Amino acid sequence: MSESRTGAKVERLPLARYTTLGVGGESEVWFVSTHEQLAEAMEQPYRILGGGSNLVISDEGVPERVIRLSGPFAERDLEPDPTLSGDTEIVTGWVGGGVPLPGLVRALQKLGLSNLEGTVGIPGQVGGSVWMNAGTRFGEMFDGLHTIEIATPDGVKQVTPADLNWGYRNSGIPRNHIVTRVRLKLKRGTPGEVQARMDAADHARKGQPKNKTPGCAFKNPTLPGGQKVSAGLLIDQAGLKGTRVGNAMIAPEHANFIVNLGGATAADVHALLEVIREKVGVPMELEYELWPERPELSQAQTAELR
Ligand code: EPU
């Protein structure tokens, strides 16, 4: 472990331990806890590692600096801001990009504060979840955002959702910008009401695999008629459940999940993504991030619709 000019902790570490898939080689990790340290880390090519869900890192790691938000960037202030809060709606203090989403969702339920309960079960951190507008059929991150603070190569700025071109699983925030903190916009309710909506979202996950996984592999595609269809259903219909390459497998429980049976490599996962691309005749966009990028695996491919 060494220290950078501004005091960031820097260490070469295997990234597998920081991902929910449990795959990824060694890279240089920067633990930053101030805007000054973050700005220093961003002076050279970098990537930002949040909760490590939704991410497949190559077995060789990455050559760039890998930034992790720590210290105050991993703290949360859920006190309503009196100048912005009313009887029905409140705006919180700052919630750091490095705060784990599951603990935040639980804390909001206890306070009877609603808008983000639809994201229950998503294992990421706040920053990454905002960056990709993570969500389920029951809700997404942009349901509960007031202000978003973003570190850019040109400095730190604050924006509102209205400033961004956000949509399904997409915040409109450029790839090399880092969500450092947010203020939440929430509705006042009761813990019981919020819990009931969490239970509904939880119930929908019952059939999902329990193994190590990055989460859903593909975004649900929109068919030419404008109808959204489950990527899992399409992969299932292609007969691919249970397909195995090395120690990675298309989950028998839900075909849009690739799971690590123990000792899987990134190469195994890439090979399975290729199999899915080849066998499902509908263009689908990858939901995972691949480090380094593999455009041929990530982008929706124009194939003949069956
Ligand atoms: N289905 C199958 N076979 C499969 C998978 C699904 O027949 O292998 C069918 C189901 O039976 C159901 C339909 O497809 O009739 C929809 O499936 P599901 O309810 O699981 O919803 P989904 O659209 O496949 C979405 C999110 C999940 C989220 C669930 C539950 C996306 C890409 N997926 O899945 O999110 O957990 O709803 O809310 O938006 C993720 O983002 O990482 C993720 C897994």
XYZ file of C-alpha atoms and ligand atoms in Angstrom:
350
model
C 0.000 0.000 0.000
C 1.340 3.442 -0.904
C -0.017 6.964 -0.643
C -0.548 9.377 -3.539
C 0.464 13.067 -3.533
C -2.910 14.074 -2.086
C -3.160 11.139 0.336
C -5.207 8.575 -1.622
C -4.371 4.982 -0.653
C -3.057 3.071 -3.670
C -2.637 -0.702 -3.838
C -2.464 -3.489 -6.459
C -5.283 -5.899 -5.663
C -7.152 -8.775 -7.317
C -10.464 -7.259 -8.433
C -12.395 -10.548 -8.202
C -13.038 -9.867 -4.514
C -14.794 -6.583 -5.369
C -17.253 -8.075 -7.856
C -20.459 -10.023 -7.266
C -19.391 -12.481 -10.014
C -16.082 -13.144 -8.245
C -13.990 -12.759 -11.414
C -11.264 -10.236 -12.330
C -7.452 -9.973 -12.292
C -5.071 -7.651 -10.427
C -5.163 -3.899 -10.967
C -4.059 -0.685 -9.253
C -6.831 0.442 -6.901
C -7.135 4.056 -5.655
C -9.192 4.525 -2.491
C -10.256 8.189 -2.553
C -12.027 10.013 0.257
C -11.845 13.684 -0.848
C -12.572 15.623 -4.033
C -8.866 16.544 -4.162
C -7.808 12.873 -4.120
C -10.444 12.052 -6.720
C -9.193 14.842 -9.007
C -5.641 13.476 -8.691
C -6.797 9.932 -9.467
C -8.565 11.270 -12.582
C -5.330 12.828 -13.948
C -4.430 9.491 -15.615
C -6.732 6.994 -17.366
C -9.132 5.550 -14.798
C -12.200 3.432 -14.214
C -14.624 3.623 -11.332
C -15.504 0.510 -9.348
C -18.673 0.666 -7.269
C -20.458 -2.348 -5.811
C -18.970 -4.559 -8.509
C -22.341 -5.881 -9.594
C -23.222 -5.738 -13.267
C -19.539 -5.966 -14.113
C -17.276 -8.563 -15.741
C -13.561 -7.767 -15.369
C -11.052 -9.631 -17.526
C -8.776 -12.255 -15.990
C -5.793 -9.957 -16.732
C -7.323 -6.989 -14.851
C -7.181 -3.524 -16.439
C -4.226 -1.178 -17.117
C -6.092 1.908 -15.841
C -6.349 3.162 -12.271
C -9.395 1.681 -10.558
C -11.078 4.264 -8.323
C -13.102 3.344 -5.245
C -15.023 5.945 -3.257
C -14.396 5.722 0.485
C -14.584 7.845 3.657
C -17.183 10.642 3.398
C -18.094 9.438 -0.123
C -19.439 6.282 1.551
C -21.540 8.086 4.186
C -25.214 9.083 4.143
C -27.207 11.939 5.681
C -30.922 11.143 5.457
C -32.108 14.150 7.515
C -34.756 16.118 5.581
C -33.426 19.487 4.418
C -35.911 21.924 6.043
C -35.602 24.486 3.239
C -36.584 21.946 0.546
C -38.917 19.582 2.429
C -42.680 19.760 2.884
C -45.495 17.712 4.418
C -45.621 15.088 1.679
C -42.212 15.242 0.033
C -38.720 15.634 1.477
C -35.226 16.210 0.152
C -32.417 14.540 2.137
C -28.881 15.642 2.888
C -26.045 14.126 0.817
C -25.756 10.388 0.225
C -22.307 9.289 -1.002
C -21.772 7.409 -4.266
C -19.927 4.707 -2.293
C -22.913 3.947 -0.033
C -24.243 0.388 -0.507
C -27.746 0.513 -1.960
C -29.257 -2.407 0.038
C -28.515 -0.727 3.418
C -29.857 2.585 2.140
C -33.129 0.990 0.984
C -33.540 -0.697 4.396
C -32.875 2.560 6.246
C -35.433 4.444 4.122
C -38.040 1.756 4.836
C -37.506 2.153 8.602
C -38.011 5.919 8.222
C -41.185 5.353 6.163
C -39.651 7.215 3.208
C -40.786 6.046 -0.213
C -39.592 6.204 -3.873
C -36.587 3.869 -3.906
C -38.114 0.675 -2.479
C -38.521 -0.714 -6.018
C -34.736 -1.095 -6.159
C -34.703 -3.591 -3.258
C -32.386 -6.523 -3.918
C -29.994 -4.626 -6.206
C -26.539 -5.217 -4.718
C -24.714 -2.143 -6.087
C -23.559 1.127 -4.586
C -25.459 4.388 -4.989
C -23.019 5.936 -7.510
C -23.026 3.048 -9.977
C -26.758 2.478 -9.530
C -27.465 6.119 -10.395
C -24.992 6.024 -13.293
C -26.887 3.151 -14.943
C -30.328 4.012 -13.496
C -30.495 0.534 -11.979
C -33.954 -0.783 -11.275
C -36.543 -3.500 -11.461
C -40.082 -3.605 -12.818
C -41.080 -1.963 -9.505
C -38.925 1.121 -9.696
C -35.571 2.638 -10.539
C -33.026 5.065 -9.089
C -34.351 8.098 -10.956
C -37.662 7.717 -9.060
C -35.949 9.250 -6.034
C -33.279 11.742 -7.098
C -33.214 15.484 -6.408
C -29.595 16.532 -7.077
C -26.674 14.567 -8.505
C -23.080 15.644 -7.894
C -20.729 14.493 -10.640
C -16.929 14.628 -10.808
C -15.904 15.309 -14.417
C -12.458 15.756 -15.970
C -13.321 19.507 -15.957
C -14.307 19.695 -12.293
C -17.224 18.934 -9.996
C -20.772 19.937 -10.975
C -24.279 19.482 -9.616
C -27.197 18.599 -11.874
C -30.856 17.593 -11.504
C -32.548 14.710 -13.363
C -34.150 17.307 -15.676
C -30.651 18.260 -16.893
C -29.945 14.682 -18.009
C -31.181 12.625 -20.923
C -32.019 9.613 -18.748
C -34.129 6.550 -19.491
C -34.372 2.779 -19.006
C -31.090 1.573 -17.410
C -29.367 4.759 -18.529
C -28.686 8.053 -16.742
C -27.248 9.957 -19.689
C -24.122 10.618 -17.553
C -20.972 10.089 -19.668
C -18.849 7.023 -18.953
C -15.828 8.854 -17.517
C -17.907 10.988 -15.114
C -18.235 9.823 -11.509
C -21.376 10.162 -9.371
C -19.866 11.307 -6.068
C -22.999 12.188 -4.045
C -26.747 12.593 -4.469
C -29.623 14.186 -2.594
C -32.753 12.073 -2.548
C -36.317 13.248 -3.203
C -38.686 11.028 -1.212
C -42.356 10.802 -0.271
C -43.373 10.552 3.355
C -45.240 7.343 4.156
C -45.215 4.678 6.836
C -42.673 1.867 7.317
C -45.506 -0.634 6.731
C -46.494 0.822 3.346
C -42.908 0.945 2.150
C -42.314 -2.626 3.368
C -45.386 -3.877 1.466
C -44.016 -2.483 -1.808
C -40.563 -3.952 -1.025
C -42.193 -7.352 -0.476
C -43.797 -7.215 -3.943
C -40.450 -6.410 -5.592
C -38.715 -9.087 -3.477
C -41.305 -11.654 -4.468
C -40.552 -11.086 -8.168
C -36.938 -12.131 -7.464
C -37.813 -15.413 -5.818
C -36.939 -17.415 -8.920
C -33.533 -15.805 -9.425
C -30.322 -17.793 -8.901
C -28.481 -17.683 -5.577
C -24.978 -18.270 -7.050
C -22.385 -15.562 -7.658
C -23.550 -13.489 -10.631
C -23.218 -9.950 -11.998
C -27.052 -9.722 -12.319
C -29.053 -9.691 -15.527
C -26.848 -10.045 -18.604
C -28.965 -8.272 -21.236
C -31.345 -5.330 -21.167
C -34.883 -6.269 -22.099
C -35.111 -5.491 -25.821
C -37.926 -3.560 -27.462
C -39.480 -5.426 -30.372
C -40.183 -3.627 -33.685
C -43.823 -3.140 -32.611
C -42.609 -1.141 -29.574
C -43.273 -3.925 -27.052
C -40.623 -4.698 -24.407
C -39.872 -8.396 -23.994
C -37.912 -10.201 -21.272
C -34.375 -11.046 -22.416
C -34.557 -14.035 -20.052
C -37.636 -15.347 -21.829
C -35.886 -15.071 -25.235
C -32.739 -16.871 -24.022
C -34.916 -19.523 -22.375
C -36.901 -20.019 -25.605
C -33.601 -20.512 -27.444
C -33.108 -23.547 -25.183
C -29.998 -22.219 -23.472
C -30.766 -22.683 -19.748
C -28.050 -24.779 -18.106
C -25.529 -24.212 -20.957
C -22.044 -24.348 -19.479
C -18.609 -23.096 -20.532
C -15.889 -23.940 -18.020
C -17.293 -23.034 -14.630
C -19.785 -20.444 -15.867
C -23.373 -21.406 -16.630
C -26.599 -19.880 -17.933
C -28.743 -20.230 -14.823
C -31.424 -22.919 -14.932
C -33.595 -20.646 -12.730
C -33.610 -17.580 -15.045
C -31.898 -17.535 -18.409
C -30.793 -13.868 -18.251
C -28.333 -14.702 -15.452
C -24.843 -16.115 -15.958
C -23.567 -17.670 -12.731
C -20.127 -18.598 -11.418
C -20.228 -22.209 -10.248
C -16.850 -21.668 -8.525
C -13.574 -20.880 -10.301
C -15.171 -19.410 -13.452
C -13.049 -17.072 -15.573
C -13.990 -13.958 -17.524
C -13.181 -15.927 -20.696
C -15.871 -18.504 -19.741
C -18.428 -15.699 -19.336
C -17.437 -14.043 -22.644
C -17.871 -17.391 -24.405
C -21.386 -17.780 -22.972
C -22.307 -14.250 -24.102
C -21.207 -15.237 -27.606
C -23.391 -18.350 -27.486
C -26.397 -16.224 -26.465
C -25.692 -13.665 -29.220
C -25.518 -16.452 -31.777
C -28.628 -18.378 -30.703
C -31.132 -15.597 -29.829
C -32.298 -14.007 -33.047
C -33.327 -10.685 -31.483
C -30.855 -7.769 -31.132
C -30.115 -7.252 -27.426
C -27.861 -4.799 -25.639
C -25.619 -6.063 -22.858
C -26.523 -4.798 -19.375
C -23.104 -5.669 -17.887
C -20.061 -3.483 -18.187
C -17.117 -5.374 -19.646
C -13.597 -4.310 -18.568
C -11.845 -3.847 -20.974
C -14.661 -3.061 -23.393
C -15.724 -5.668 -25.983
C -18.077 -3.790 -28.348
C -18.799 -6.982 -30.320
C -20.309 -8.496 -27.159
C -21.947 -5.358 -25.723
C -23.930 -3.690 -28.459
C -27.295 -4.698 -29.806
C -26.583 -6.617 -32.959
C -28.785 -6.216 -35.973
C -29.970 -9.728 -36.649
C -32.978 -10.984 -38.519
C -36.037 -11.157 -36.246
C -37.501 -14.611 -36.137
N -39.012 -15.877 -18.154
C -38.910 -17.148 -18.663
N -37.704 -17.788 -18.616
C -36.606 -17.192 -18.072
C -36.714 -15.888 -17.544
C -37.934 -15.250 -17.595
O -39.864 -17.727 -19.165
O -35.555 -17.846 -18.065
C -40.325 -15.226 -18.185
C -40.914 -15.155 -16.774
O -41.596 -16.327 -16.459
C -41.808 -13.937 -16.881
C -41.109 -13.026 -17.890
O -40.194 -13.862 -18.593
O -43.062 -14.312 -17.412
C -40.421 -11.873 -17.208
O -39.422 -12.356 -16.301
P -39.050 -11.593 -14.930
O -40.283 -11.326 -14.150
O -37.948 -12.305 -14.293
O -38.587 -10.161 -15.435
P -37.387 -9.770 -16.384
O -37.910 -8.728 -17.310
O -36.748 -10.987 -16.977
C -36.583 -7.785 -14.882
C -35.248 -7.159 -14.612
C -34.533 -7.862 -13.450
C -35.425 -7.827 -12.222
C -36.756 -8.503 -12.576
C -37.744 -8.507 -11.415
C -34.161 -6.335 -16.663
C -33.217 -6.664 -17.759
N -34.390 -7.318 -15.800
O -36.349 -9.109 -15.370
O -33.360 -7.099 -13.192
O -34.802 -8.473 -11.133
O -37.361 -7.802 -13.685
O -38.111 -7.203 -11.089
O -34.684 -5.223 -16.583
C -30.992 -6.784 -13.349
O -31.261 -5.653 -13.765
O -29.832 -7.179 -13.089
C -32.112 -7.711 -13.185
C -31.920 -8.997 -13.023
